[in-house]
Each structure stands twice: as C-alpha cells, then as structure tokens.
PDB file of C-alpha atoms in Angstrom:
ATOM      1  CA  MET A   1     -56.657  29.898  -6.106  1.00 48.00           C
ATOM      2  CA  ALA A   2     -55.375  29.372  -9.820  1.00 47.00           C
ATOM      3  CA  SER A   3     -53.220  26.819 -10.386  1.00 45.00           C
ATOM      4  CA  VAL A   4     -49.844  27.300 -11.050  1.00 45.00           C
ATOM      5  CA  LEU A   5     -47.569  24.243 -13.562  1.00 44.00           C
ATOM      6  CA  VAL A   6     -44.454  23.640 -12.016  1.00 43.00           C
ATOM      7  CA  PHE A   7     -41.004  21.926 -13.177  1.00 41.00           C
ATOM      8  CA  PRO A   8     -38.188  20.678 -11.242  1.00 44.00           C
ATOM      9  CA  ALA A   9     -35.795  23.343 -10.851  1.00 43.00           C
ATOM     10  CA  THR A  10     -32.675  21.328 -12.305  1.00 40.00           C
ATOM     11  CA  SER A  11     -31.077  23.540 -14.521  1.00 40.00           C
ATOM     12  CA  THR A  12     -29.986  27.181 -14.740  1.00 40.00           C
ATOM     13  CA  SER A  13     -30.671  28.420 -18.549  1.00 39.00           C
ATOM     14  CA  ALA A  14     -33.899  26.185 -19.986  1.00 38.00           C
ATOM     15  CA  SER A  15     -36.074  27.306 -23.143  1.00 38.00           C
ATOM     16  CA  PHE A  16     -39.388  24.994 -23.719  1.00 33.00           C
ATOM     17  CA  LEU A  17     -40.580  24.923 -27.413  1.00 37.00           C
ATOM     18  CA  LEU A  18     -44.394  24.757 -27.368  1.00 35.00           C
ATOM     19  CA  ARG A  19     -45.539  22.771 -30.464  1.00 39.00           C
ATOM     20  CA  PRO A  20     -49.134  22.810 -30.779  1.00 41.00           C
ATOM     21  CA  SER A  21     -50.437  26.062 -31.793  1.00 40.00           C
ATOM     22  CA  LEU A  22     -53.124  25.911 -29.623  1.00 39.00           C
ATOM     23  CA  PRO A  23     -53.637  27.650 -26.068  1.00 41.00           C
ATOM     24  CA  ILE A  24     -53.783  25.896 -22.787  1.00 40.00           C
ATOM     25  CA  ARG A  25     -56.085  26.476 -19.993  1.00 39.00           C
ATOM     26  CA  PHE A  26     -52.980  25.344 -17.027  1.00 37.00           C
ATOM     27  CA  ASN A  27     -56.340  26.534 -14.815  1.00 40.00           C
ATOM     28  CA  SER A  28     -58.836  24.277 -16.757  1.00 38.00           C
ATOM     29  CA  LEU A  29     -56.464  20.860 -15.844  1.00 37.00           C
ATOM     30  CA  PHE A  30     -55.753  21.524 -12.589  1.00 36.00           C
ATOM     31  CA  HIS A  31     -58.360  21.074 -10.158  1.00 41.00           C
ATOM     32  CA  ASN A  32     -58.434  21.030  -6.820  1.00 41.00           C
ATOM     33  CA  ARG A  33     -54.492  21.128  -6.669  1.00 40.00           C
ATOM     34  CA  SER A  34     -54.655  17.734  -8.390  1.00 40.00           C
ATOM     35  CA  THR A  35     -51.404  16.368  -9.821  1.00 39.00           C
ATOM     36  CA  ILE A  36     -50.871  15.379 -13.967  1.00 40.00           C
ATOM     37  CA  SER A  37     -48.018  13.840 -15.269  1.00 40.00           C
ATOM     38  CA  LEU A  38     -46.987  16.158 -18.253  1.00 37.00           C
ATOM     39  CA  THR A  39     -46.646  13.117 -20.638  1.00 38.00           C
ATOM     40  CA  GLN A  40     -50.409  13.590 -20.727  1.00 40.00           C
ATOM     41  CA  LEU A  41     -49.823  17.163 -21.908  1.00 41.00           C
ATOM     42  CA  PRO A  42     -49.019  18.313 -25.243  1.00 42.00           C
ATOM     43  CA  ARG A  43     -45.042  17.426 -25.915  1.00 42.00           C
ATOM     44  CA  PHE A  44     -42.095  19.858 -25.156  1.00 39.00           C
ATOM     45  CA  GLY A  45     -38.827  19.836 -26.380  1.00 43.00           C
ATOM     46  CA  VAL A  46     -36.268  21.137 -23.755  1.00 39.00           C
ATOM     47  CA  ARG A  47     -32.703  22.429 -23.750  1.00 43.00           C
ATOM     48  CA  CYS A  48     -30.636  22.330 -20.497  1.00 41.00           C
ATOM     49  CA  SER A  49     -27.368  23.748 -19.065  1.00 42.00           C
ATOM     50  CA  TYR A  50     -26.095  22.634 -15.942  1.00 39.00           C
ATOM     51  CA  ALA A  51     -24.353  25.187 -13.967  1.00 41.00           C
ATOM     52  CA  GLU A  52     -23.726  22.630 -10.903  1.00 42.00           C
ATOM     53  CA  ALA A  53     -21.790  18.716 -10.776  1.00 42.00           C
ATOM     54  CA  SER A  54     -24.724  17.089  -8.999  1.00 45.00           C
ATOM     55  CA  ILE A  55     -28.179  17.668  -8.906  1.00 42.00           C
ATOM     56  CA  ASN A  56     -30.204  16.101  -6.782  1.00 50.00           C
ATOM     57  CA  ALA A  57     -33.273  14.047  -8.376  1.00 48.00           C
ATOM     58  CA  ASP A  58     -36.346  13.913  -7.278  1.00 50.00           C
ATOM     59  CA  SER A  59     -38.468  10.503  -7.658  1.00 45.00           C
ATOM     60  CA  ASN A  60     -41.610  12.142  -7.925  1.00 53.00           C
ATOM     61  CA  SER A  61     -40.998  15.103 -10.169  1.00 49.00           C
ATOM     62  CA  ALA A  62     -42.236  14.692 -13.576  1.00 54.00           C
ATOM     63  CA  THR A  63     -41.052  13.116 -17.062  1.00 52.00           C
ATOM     64  CA  ILE A  64     -40.074  15.676 -19.717  1.00 51.00           C
ATOM     65  CA  ASP A  65     -39.348  14.929 -23.303  1.00 51.00           C
ATOM     66  CA  VAL A  66     -35.912  16.080 -24.107  1.00 46.00           C
ATOM     67  CA  VAL A  67     -35.486  16.390 -28.361  1.00 44.00           C
ATOM     68  CA  ALA A  68     -31.351  16.638 -29.346  1.00 42.00           C
ATOM     69  CA  ASP A  69     -30.524  17.815 -32.401  1.00 45.00           C
ATOM     70  CA  VAL A  70     -28.033  15.197 -34.168  1.00 51.00           C
ATOM     71  CA  ARG A  71     -27.021  15.622 -38.072  1.00 57.00           C
ATOM     72  CA  SER A  72     -25.928  12.801 -38.764  1.00 82.00           C
ATOM     73  CA  GLU A  73     -22.329  12.956 -40.855  1.00 91.00           C
ATOM     74  CA  ARG A  74     -22.398  10.781 -44.801  1.00 96.00           C
ATOM     75  CA  ILE A  75     -19.714  12.552 -46.625  1.00 98.00           C
ATOM     76  CA  VAL A  76     -18.570  11.544 -50.475  1.00 98.00           C
ATOM     77  CA  VAL A  77     -14.724  12.103 -50.942  1.00 98.00           C
ATOM     78  CA  LEU A  78     -13.788  11.999 -54.761  1.00 98.00           C
ATOM     79  CA  GLY A  79     -10.304   9.572 -55.635  1.00 96.00           C
ATOM     80  CA  GLY A  80     -10.959   7.582 -51.658  1.00 95.00           C
ATOM     81  CA  SER A  81      -9.279   5.447 -52.418  1.00 93.00           C
ATOM     82  CA  GLY A  82      -5.063   7.333 -53.418  1.00 94.00           C
ATOM     83  CA  PHE A  83      -3.650   8.768 -50.946  1.00 95.00           C
ATOM     84  CA  VAL A  84      -4.720  11.863 -49.296  1.00 97.00           C
ATOM     85  CA  GLY A  85      -8.297  10.465 -50.090  1.00 96.00           C
ATOM     86  CA  SER A  86      -7.391   7.292 -48.161  1.00 95.00           C
ATOM     87  CA  ALA A  87      -6.309   9.855 -45.612  1.00 96.00           C
ATOM     88  CA  ILE A  88      -9.421  11.392 -45.668  1.00 97.00           C
ATOM     89  CA  CYS A  89     -12.047   8.848 -45.207  1.00 97.00           C
ATOM     90  CA  LYS A  90      -9.594   6.977 -42.261  1.00 96.00           C
ATOM     91  CA  ALA A  91     -10.162  10.231 -40.732  1.00 96.00           C
ATOM     92  CA  ALA A  92     -13.607  10.438 -41.074  1.00 97.00           C
ATOM     93  CA  VAL A  93     -14.563   6.858 -40.136  1.00 96.00           C
ATOM     94  CA  SER A  94     -12.044   7.570 -36.358  1.00 94.00           C
ATOM     95  CA  LYS A  95     -14.294  10.041 -35.990  1.00 94.00           C
ATOM     96  CA  GLY A  96     -17.948   8.209 -36.949  1.00 94.00           C
ATOM     97  CA  ILE A  97     -18.204  10.014 -40.151  1.00 96.00           C
ATOM     98  CA  GLU A  98     -20.422   7.439 -42.822  1.00 97.00           C
ATOM     99  CA  VAL A  99     -18.098   7.535 -45.647  1.00 97.00           C
ATOM    100  CA  VAL A 100     -18.684   7.053 -49.226  1.00 97.00           C
ATOM    101  CA  SER A 101     -15.841   6.733 -51.748  1.00 97.00           C
ATOM    102  CA  VAL A 102     -15.371   7.071 -55.440  1.00 97.00           C
ATOM    103  CA  SER A 103     -12.362   6.411 -57.454  1.00 94.00           C
ATOM    104  CA  ARG A 104     -11.526   4.354 -60.269  1.00 91.00           C
ATOM    105  CA  SER A 105      -9.250   1.503 -58.170  1.00 88.00           C
ATOM    106  CA  GLY A 106     -11.843   1.186 -56.199  1.00 89.00           C
ATOM    107  CA  ARG A 107     -11.808  -0.839 -52.339  1.00 91.00           C
ATOM    108  CA  PRO A 108      -8.024  -1.126 -51.405  1.00 89.00           C
ATOM    109  CA  THR A 109      -5.820  -3.751 -52.136  1.00 85.00           C
ATOM    110  CA  TYR A 110      -3.877  -3.572 -48.442  1.00 85.00           C
ATOM    111  CA  PRO A 111      -5.689  -4.537 -45.243  1.00 83.00           C
ATOM    112  CA  GLY A 112      -6.932  -2.300 -42.896  1.00 87.00           C
ATOM    113  CA  SER A 113      -9.847  -2.007 -40.217  1.00 91.00           C
ATOM    114  CA  TRP A 114     -11.460   1.100 -41.523  1.00 94.00           C
ATOM    115  CA  ILE A 115     -11.349  -0.119 -44.821  1.00 95.00           C
ATOM    116  CA  ASP A 116     -14.692  -1.950 -43.917  1.00 94.00           C
ATOM    117  CA  GLN A 117     -16.382   0.643 -42.722  1.00 96.00           C
ATOM    118  CA  VAL A 118     -16.076   2.641 -46.230  1.00 96.00           C
ATOM    119  CA  SER A 119     -18.421   1.516 -49.185  1.00 96.00           C
ATOM    120  CA  TRP A 120     -16.234   1.564 -52.056  1.00 96.00           C
ATOM    121  CA  ILE A 121     -17.689   2.476 -55.573  1.00 96.00           C
ATOM    122  CA  PRO A 122     -16.080   2.246 -58.745  1.00 95.00           C
ATOM    123  CA  GLY A 123     -16.087   5.287 -61.036  1.00 93.00           C
ATOM    124  CA  ASP A 124     -15.110   7.716 -63.319  1.00 94.00           C
ATOM    125  CA  VAL A 125     -17.058  11.062 -62.260  1.00 95.00           C
ATOM    126  CA  PHE A 126     -17.779  11.582 -66.273  1.00 96.00           C
ATOM    127  CA  TYR A 127     -19.701   8.793 -66.369  1.00 95.00           C
ATOM    128  CA  LEU A 128     -20.799   7.905 -62.894  1.00 95.00           C
ATOM    129  CA  ASN A 129     -25.154   7.417 -61.892  1.00 95.00           C
ATOM    130  CA  TRP A 130     -24.760  10.024 -59.149  1.00 96.00           C
ATOM    131  CA  ASP A 131     -27.992   8.810 -58.348  1.00 95.00           C
ATOM    132  CA  GLU A 132     -26.102   6.097 -56.755  1.00 93.00           C
ATOM    133  CA  VAL A 133     -23.353   8.259 -54.566  1.00 96.00           C
ATOM    134  CA  LEU A 134     -25.147  11.762 -53.600  1.00 97.00           C
ATOM    135  CA  PRO A 135     -28.714  11.470 -52.356  1.00 95.00           C
ATOM    136  CA  GLY A 136     -28.545  11.593 -48.932  1.00 94.00           C
ATOM    137  CA  ALA A 137     -24.984  13.339 -48.704  1.00 97.00           C
ATOM    138  CA  THR A 138     -23.714  16.271 -46.135  1.00 97.00           C
ATOM    139  CA  ALA A 139     -20.409  17.235 -47.873  1.00 97.00           C
ATOM    140  CA  VAL A 140     -18.425  15.712 -51.242  1.00 98.00           C
ATOM    141  CA  VAL A 141     -14.746  16.050 -50.723  1.00 98.00           C
ATOM    142  CA  SER A 142     -13.081  16.238 -54.052  1.00 98.00           C
ATOM    143  CA  THR A 143      -8.965  15.225 -53.729  1.00 97.00           C
ATOM    144  CA  ILE A 144      -9.839  14.294 -57.540  1.00 97.00           C
ATOM    145  CA  GLY A 145      -5.420  15.499 -59.541  1.00 94.00           C
ATOM    146  CA  GLY A 146      -3.042  14.363 -61.408  1.00 93.00           C
ATOM    147  CA  PHE A 147      -0.631  15.135 -64.493  1.00 92.00           C
ATOM    148  CA  GLY A 148       0.271  14.092 -67.664  1.00 93.00           C
ATOM    149  CA  SER A 149       0.107  16.121 -71.115  1.00 94.00           C
ATOM    150  CA  GLU A 150      -2.080  19.868 -71.056  1.00 95.00           C
ATOM    151  CA  GLU A 151      -5.331  18.358 -72.429  1.00 95.00           C
ATOM    152  CA  GLN A 152      -4.958  15.300 -69.332  1.00 95.00           C
ATOM    153  CA  MET A 153      -4.378  17.658 -66.906  1.00 96.00           C
ATOM    154  CA  LEU A 154      -7.220  20.648 -67.589  1.00 96.00           C
ATOM    155  CA  ARG A 155      -9.177  17.953 -67.547  1.00 96.00           C
ATOM    156  CA  ILE A 156      -8.683  15.691 -64.545  1.00 96.00           C
ATOM    157  CA  ASN A 157      -7.562  18.819 -62.595  1.00 97.00           C
ATOM    158  CA  GLY A 158     -10.375  21.166 -63.987  1.00 97.00           C
ATOM    159  CA  GLU A 159     -13.357  19.226 -66.251  1.00 97.00           C
ATOM    160  CA  ALA A 160     -13.307  16.023 -63.496  1.00 97.00           C
ATOM    161  CA  ASN A 161     -14.566  17.910 -60.238  1.00 98.00           C
ATOM    162  CA  VAL A 162     -16.419  21.063 -62.292  1.00 98.00           C
ATOM    163  CA  VAL A 163     -18.997  17.569 -63.441  1.00 98.00           C
ATOM    164  CA  ALA A 164     -17.870  16.770 -59.760  1.00 98.00           C
ATOM    165  CA  VAL A 165     -19.827  20.629 -57.752  1.00 98.00           C
ATOM    166  CA  ASN A 166     -22.497  20.604 -60.742  1.00 98.00           C
ATOM    167  CA  ALA A 167     -23.561  17.059 -59.792  1.00 98.00           C
ATOM    168  CA  ALA A 168     -23.515  17.444 -55.873  1.00 98.00           C
ATOM    169  CA  LYS A 169     -24.766  21.716 -56.150  1.00 97.00           C
ATOM    170  CA  ASP A 170     -27.888  19.909 -58.101  1.00 97.00           C
ATOM    171  CA  TYR A 171     -28.708  17.716 -55.397  1.00 97.00           C
ATOM    172  CA  GLY A 172     -28.851  20.047 -52.723  1.00 97.00           C
ATOM    173  CA  ILE A 173     -25.257  18.576 -50.851  1.00 97.00           C
ATOM    174  CA  PRO A 174     -24.334  21.850 -48.653  1.00 96.00           C
ATOM    175  CA  LYS A 175     -20.884  21.192 -48.413  1.00 97.00           C
ATOM    176  CA  PHE A 176     -18.089  20.889 -50.707  1.00 98.00           C
ATOM    177  CA  VAL A 177     -14.388  20.568 -50.235  1.00 98.00           C
ATOM    178  CA  PHE A 178     -11.527  20.986 -52.404  1.00 98.00           C
ATOM    179  CA  ILE A 179      -8.413  20.490 -52.010  1.00 98.00           C
ATOM    180  CA  SER A 180      -6.146  22.140 -54.684  1.00 97.00           C
ATOM    181  CA  VAL A 181      -2.721  23.150 -54.651  1.00 96.00           C
ATOM    182  CA  HIS A 182      -0.127  25.531 -52.622  1.00 95.00           C
ATOM    183  CA  ASP A 183      -0.908  29.314 -54.613  1.00 93.00           C
ATOM    184  CA  TYR A 184       3.230  29.429 -56.170  1.00 93.00           C
ATOM    185  CA  ASN A 185       4.724  32.556 -57.187  1.00 90.00           C
ATOM    186  CA  LEU A 186       5.841  30.633 -60.471  1.00 89.00           C
ATOM    187  CA  PRO A 187       6.112  32.520 -63.909  1.00 86.00           C
ATOM    188  CA  SER A 188       2.866  32.912 -65.500  1.00 86.00           C
ATOM    189  CA  PHE A 189       4.084  30.568 -68.345  1.00 85.00           C
ATOM    190  CA  LEU A 190       4.266  28.046 -65.553  1.00 85.00           C
ATOM    191  CA  LEU A 191       1.040  28.833 -64.277  1.00 88.00           C
ATOM    192  CA  SER A 192      -0.653  28.805 -67.282  1.00 90.00           C
ATOM    193  CA  SER A 193      -0.038  25.296 -67.460  1.00 92.00           C
ATOM    194  CA  GLY A 194      -3.054  22.158 -67.917  1.00 93.00           C
ATOM    195  CA  TYR A 195      -1.824  21.444 -63.696  1.00 95.00           C
ATOM    196  CA  PHE A 196      -2.413  24.903 -62.533  1.00 95.00           C
ATOM    197  CA  ALA A 197      -4.961  26.144 -64.831  1.00 96.00           C
ATOM    198  CA  GLY A 198      -7.469  23.258 -64.120  1.00 97.00           C
ATOM    199  CA  LYS A 199      -6.950  22.870 -60.273  1.00 97.00           C
ATOM    200  CA  ARG A 200      -7.794  27.509 -60.587  1.00 96.00           C
ATOM    201  CA  LYS A 201     -10.687  26.541 -62.782  1.00 97.00           C
ATOM    202  CA  ALA A 202     -11.890  24.056 -60.383  1.00 98.00           C
ATOM    203  CA  GLU A 203     -11.125  26.461 -56.650  1.00 98.00           C
ATOM    204  CA  SER A 204     -13.339  29.585 -58.879  1.00 97.00           C
ATOM    205  CA  GLU A 205     -16.800  26.731 -59.489  1.00 98.00           C
ATOM    206  CA  VAL A 206     -16.547  25.496 -55.955  1.00 98.00           C
ATOM    207  CA  LEU A 207     -16.668  29.435 -54.394  1.00 97.00           C
ATOM    208  CA  SER A 208     -19.257  29.991 -57.408  1.00 97.00           C
ATOM    209  CA  LYS A 209     -21.475  27.122 -56.650  1.00 97.00           C
ATOM    210  CA  TYR A 210     -20.580  27.242 -52.898  1.00 97.00           C
ATOM    211  CA  PRO A 211     -19.970  31.018 -51.857  1.00 96.00           C
ATOM    212  CA  ASN A 212     -20.707  30.245 -48.057  1.00 94.00           C
ATOM    213  CA  SER A 213     -19.749  26.588 -47.431  1.00 96.00           C
ATOM    214  CA  GLY A 214     -17.931  25.250 -50.110  1.00 97.00           C
ATOM    215  CA  ILE A 215     -13.879  25.125 -48.684  1.00 97.00           C
ATOM    216  CA  VAL A 216     -10.497  24.765 -50.774  1.00 98.00           C
ATOM    217  CA  LEU A 217      -7.931  23.403 -49.348  1.00 98.00           C
ATOM    218  CA  ARG A 218      -4.370  24.400 -50.627  1.00 98.00           C
ATOM    219  CA  PRO A 219      -1.204  22.097 -49.472  1.00 97.00           C
ATOM    220  CA  GLY A 220       2.238  22.613 -50.727  1.00 94.00           C
ATOM    221  CA  PHE A 221       4.108  18.896 -50.811  1.00 94.00           C
ATOM    222  CA  ILE A 222       1.954  16.913 -48.585  1.00 96.00           C
ATOM    223  CA  TYR A 223       3.663  13.900 -47.244  1.00 95.00           C
ATOM    224  CA  GLY A 224       2.956  10.838 -45.036  1.00 92.00           C
ATOM    225  CA  LYS A 225       3.949   7.374 -45.766  1.00 86.00           C
ATOM    226  CA  ARG A 226       1.808   6.608 -49.508  1.00 85.00           C
ATOM    227  CA  ARG A 227       0.969   3.266 -50.778  1.00 81.00           C
ATOM    228  CA  VAL A 228       1.689   2.468 -54.511  1.00 75.00           C
ATOM    229  CA  ASP A 229      -0.363  -0.965 -54.581  1.00 70.00           C
ATOM    230  CA  SER A 230       1.632  -3.421 -51.996  1.00 69.00           C
ATOM    231  CA  TYR A 231       4.909  -1.039 -51.478  1.00 76.00           C
ATOM    232  CA  GLU A 232       4.683   1.986 -49.008  1.00 79.00           C
ATOM    233  CA  ILE A 233       6.644   4.942 -49.678  1.00 83.00           C
ATOM    234  CA  PRO A 234       7.821   7.076 -46.396  1.00 83.00           C
ATOM    235  CA  LEU A 235       7.594  10.672 -47.419  1.00 86.00           C
ATOM    236  CA  ASP A 236       7.046  11.231 -44.357  1.00 81.00           C
ATOM    237  CA  LEU A 237      11.211  10.494 -43.442  1.00 86.00           C
ATOM    238  CA  VAL A 238      12.036  13.247 -46.117  1.00 87.00           C
ATOM    239  CA  GLY A 239       8.441  15.431 -45.544  1.00 85.00           C
ATOM    240  CA  GLU A 240       8.990  15.784 -42.275  1.00 87.00           C
ATOM    241  CA  PRO A 241      11.885  16.896 -41.010  1.00 88.00           C
ATOM    242  CA  LEU A 242      11.811  19.427 -43.741  1.00 87.00           C
ATOM    243  CA  GLU A 243       8.690  20.471 -42.253  1.00 88.00           C
ATOM    244  CA  ARG A 244      10.766  21.675 -38.574  1.00 89.00           C
ATOM    245  CA  ILE A 245      14.138  23.317 -40.329  1.00 90.00           C
ATOM    246  CA  LEU A 246      11.510  25.668 -42.832  1.00 85.00           C
ATOM    247  CA  ARG A 247       9.241  26.200 -39.623  1.00 88.00           C
ATOM    248  CA  SER A 248      12.200  26.687 -37.627  1.00 89.00           C
ATOM    249  CA  VAL A 249      13.712  29.864 -39.801  1.00 85.00           C
ATOM    250  CA  GLU A 250      10.769  30.266 -41.920  1.00 83.00           C
ATOM    251  CA  ASN A 251      10.983  34.464 -39.769  1.00 83.00           C
ATOM    252  CA  PHE A 252      14.950  34.888 -41.180  1.00 82.00           C
ATOM    253  CA  THR A 253      13.424  33.255 -44.753  1.00 83.00           C
ATOM    254  CA  LYS A 254      10.147  35.922 -45.274  1.00 81.00           C
ATOM    255  CA  PRO A 255      12.173  38.420 -47.529  1.00 80.00           C
ATOM    256  CA  LEU A 256      12.991  35.776 -50.098  1.00 82.00           C
ATOM    257  CA  ASN A 257       9.199  34.864 -50.091  1.00 79.00           C
ATOM    258  CA  SER A 258       8.801  37.848 -53.268  1.00 79.00           C
ATOM    259  CA  LEU A 259      11.280  36.037 -54.852  1.00 83.00           C
ATOM    260  CA  PRO A 260      10.250  34.226 -58.307  1.00 83.00           C
ATOM    261  CA  ALA A 261       9.900  30.645 -57.522  1.00 84.00           C
ATOM    262  CA  SER A 262      11.312  30.954 -54.044  1.00 86.00           C
ATOM    263  CA  ASP A 263       8.702  29.239 -52.396  1.00 83.00           C
ATOM    264  CA  LEU A 264       9.061  25.486 -54.445  1.00 85.00           C
ATOM    265  CA  ILE A 265      11.454  25.723 -51.579  1.00 89.00           C
ATOM    266  CA  LEU A 266      10.576  27.464 -48.895  1.00 88.00           C
ATOM    267  CA  ALA A 267       6.757  26.745 -48.600  1.00 91.00           C
ATOM    268  CA  PRO A 268       6.673  23.641 -46.056  1.00 93.00           C
ATOM    269  CA  PRO A 269       5.682  20.359 -46.030  1.00 95.00           C
ATOM    270  CA  VAL A 270       2.131  18.991 -45.148  1.00 96.00           C
ATOM    271  CA  SER A 271       1.220  16.241 -43.204  1.00 96.00           C
ATOM    272  CA  VAL A 272      -1.195  13.814 -44.862  1.00 97.00           C
ATOM    273  CA  ASP A 273      -3.054  14.028 -41.681  1.00 96.00           C
ATOM    274  CA  ASP A 274      -3.507  17.463 -41.158  1.00 96.00           C
ATOM    275  CA  VAL A 275      -4.373  17.808 -44.137  1.00 97.00           C
ATOM    276  CA  ALA A 276      -7.686  15.026 -43.510  1.00 97.00           C
ATOM    277  CA  LEU A 277      -8.387  16.859 -40.218  1.00 96.00           C
ATOM    278  CA  ALA A 278      -8.683  20.295 -41.731  1.00 97.00           C
ATOM    279  CA  ALA A 279     -11.304  18.787 -44.318  1.00 97.00           C
ATOM    280  CA  ILE A 280     -12.956  16.663 -41.642  1.00 96.00           C
ATOM    281  CA  ASN A 281     -12.880  20.281 -38.817  1.00 95.00           C
ATOM    282  CA  SER A 282     -14.095  22.168 -42.353  1.00 94.00           C
ATOM    283  CA  ILE A 283     -17.314  19.730 -42.720  1.00 94.00           C
ATOM    284  CA  THR A 284     -18.781  19.464 -39.265  1.00 90.00           C
ATOM    285  CA  ASP A 285     -18.235  22.823 -38.124  1.00 90.00           C
ATOM    286  CA  ASP A 286     -19.863  25.555 -40.170  1.00 88.00           C
ATOM    287  CA  ASP A 287     -18.162  28.423 -39.498  1.00 88.00           C
ATOM    288  CA  PHE A 288     -15.465  27.016 -42.060  1.00 91.00           C
ATOM    289  CA  PHE A 289     -15.401  28.083 -45.320  1.00 93.00           C
ATOM    290  CA  GLY A 290     -13.295  29.713 -48.071  1.00 96.00           C
ATOM    291  CA  VAL A 291      -9.606  29.872 -49.263  1.00 97.00           C
ATOM    292  CA  TYR A 292      -6.767  28.313 -46.243  1.00 97.00           C
ATOM    293  CA  THR A 293      -3.331  28.288 -47.227  1.00 96.00           C
ATOM    294  CA  ILE A 294      -1.152  25.809 -46.005  1.00 96.00           C
ATOM    295  CA  ASP A 295      -1.016  27.357 -42.101  1.00 94.00           C
ATOM    296  CA  GLN A 296      -4.725  27.782 -42.146  1.00 95.00           C
ATOM    297  CA  ILE A 297      -4.903  23.914 -42.698  1.00 96.00           C
ATOM    298  CA  LYS A 298      -2.233  23.493 -39.726  1.00 95.00           C
ATOM    299  CA  GLU A 299      -4.901  25.697 -37.737  1.00 94.00           C
ATOM    300  CA  ALA A 300      -7.502  23.404 -38.992  1.00 94.00           C
ATOM    301  CA  ALA A 301      -6.699  20.452 -38.519  1.00 94.00           C
ATOM    302  CA  LYS A 302      -6.168  21.437 -34.942  1.00 89.00           C
ATOM    303  CA  LYS A 303      -9.722  22.630 -34.153  1.00 80.00           C
ATOM    304  CA  VAL A 304     -11.953  19.917 -32.928  1.00 58.00           C
ATOM    305  CA  LYS A 305     -15.945  21.270 -32.731  1.00 48.00           C
ATOM    306  CA  VAL A 306     -17.066  20.642 -28.858  1.00 38.00           C
TER     307      VAL A 306
END
C-alpha cells in the first residue's frame, strides 16, 4: 500500500509552499507505516485562515514551520520638527513605525515621550548626505514649505522638494508622500506666485517619479496645537468650530464654490491629526496613491489597514 502524508485538519484553507526544487518520493520516506516528523522534511511555508473559533490541538501532530510575511516600516520625515511634520512623526511612532526626522532645527526643545523614539537629524536637503538618511527607508514624507520672497518660495516649496523626490527615487525608496496645499480657485496671477507655483512643481515631480505610489495631500487651513519655541498656539480653538460650521452648511454653500477665491473662506479646515493619519495610512496601505483633496484626506485618516 502506498503511504500517505497527512496533515492535521486545523484549518479550512491552507497553502503549502515547497521550497526545494527537487522532487520528493513519499513512498520511499514511509516504510511499514512508520512515523516521521515533518521537521525532518524540507521546510514548508504555511498560510492558514481559521473558520472556527476553537481548534482542538493534537499533541501528537507533527510540527509545521510557519513563514510570516512581515514588512517593517521605516520612514524619513523631512521637516519633522515642524507643525505638520511633528504630528506625522508622533502618529508614526504610535503605529510602531521607525522614524527618522530631518530638519534644520533638529530635535524639538519641548518635552514628549514620543520624541525619544525618533531619530532627529539636523540638516538642509540641499546639502544633506543622503547616505546617512535614506538606506533602509520604506517611505519619505516631505512637509517642506514656507513663505518669503518669490525666489525663496520657489526654492523652498519647489526646488527643495524636487531634490528630495529625486534622491528618494535614486535610492529606490518605494513611496513618497508630499504635503501640499489645497487647489484654491484664485486668480491666475496669485496662483503663479512662488508659493503655489513651487508646490505644484513639487507635486508634478512626485507624480512623475512615483506614478503608482506617490501621494500628494492637499489640505487647506490646518489647525491644531502649534508649538513655537516654548509657546503653544491653540489653532484648534478657531479651526475646529469653523470646520464644524462649514461642513454643516456645505450643501447650501456649494453654489458659491464657483466664485473666484470663494474657497479661501468656504474650504473646511483640516485637523493636523487627520493630515498625519492620512499620511501614515497612505504609507502602510499600497492602495493609496495620487492626489487627495480635503474631503479625501478626512476619509484616508479614518481608514486603517487590517
């Protein structure tokens, strides 16, 4: 009689991956119905899903090696000590993600238990040694941006992010997340200013170099508790009630959205925590890519990968 290899019936579905390429003759392994431990056989990878809440374990069952696919996330946050950047670092730490922050100011001066879990690197993207930052990273998040002269805004909002995108691409980083700005319906002469022109240039670079894994978040006014040195500015005291009001009347204000510059007033503010969670969820879920509007940022913040 031919011998049969029997596995314990502990799952309703399982897939076995035989690693060696050489064929195995089971008849030669089992003579006279003798018992052989699976630990003596080539290693199997098993993925099981259980349909029953309880399973009776058989103490005499053979041992099966289980191979789990676990991806360890390590992200680099550019501008990580800033208002939005620090919220992203904090959210990442809470999800068990390894975080490296790069910013001119380096480590924040205010206290926080999560701060000790972030690697703080002072530096400027234009002069940064990427060899010390990017190897081993699974994603880069850029919150770089600012105001100033036309030349300064083009350099900070545009060129600095372009440099970061190309560095990440050269090092083979799988994902890039860029925190941009809402697409306001402003007159063209305002949209051509260094601030907006720089942001759109950076967006274009992200979507060009990362067509299937690049994420551009476009929030409007971002509120939360903003720290400046040892002071805390409670932007949420204004932003949170304003968001509630605008969302409660948005069905009535939609006809006004076509008016020039109307969304400067009518675009709902976004919590800094929602922006941070949307960024983190977009990193951990491969279904996230492309441009996200204010409403889509809110939705992305709620989604958690199971």
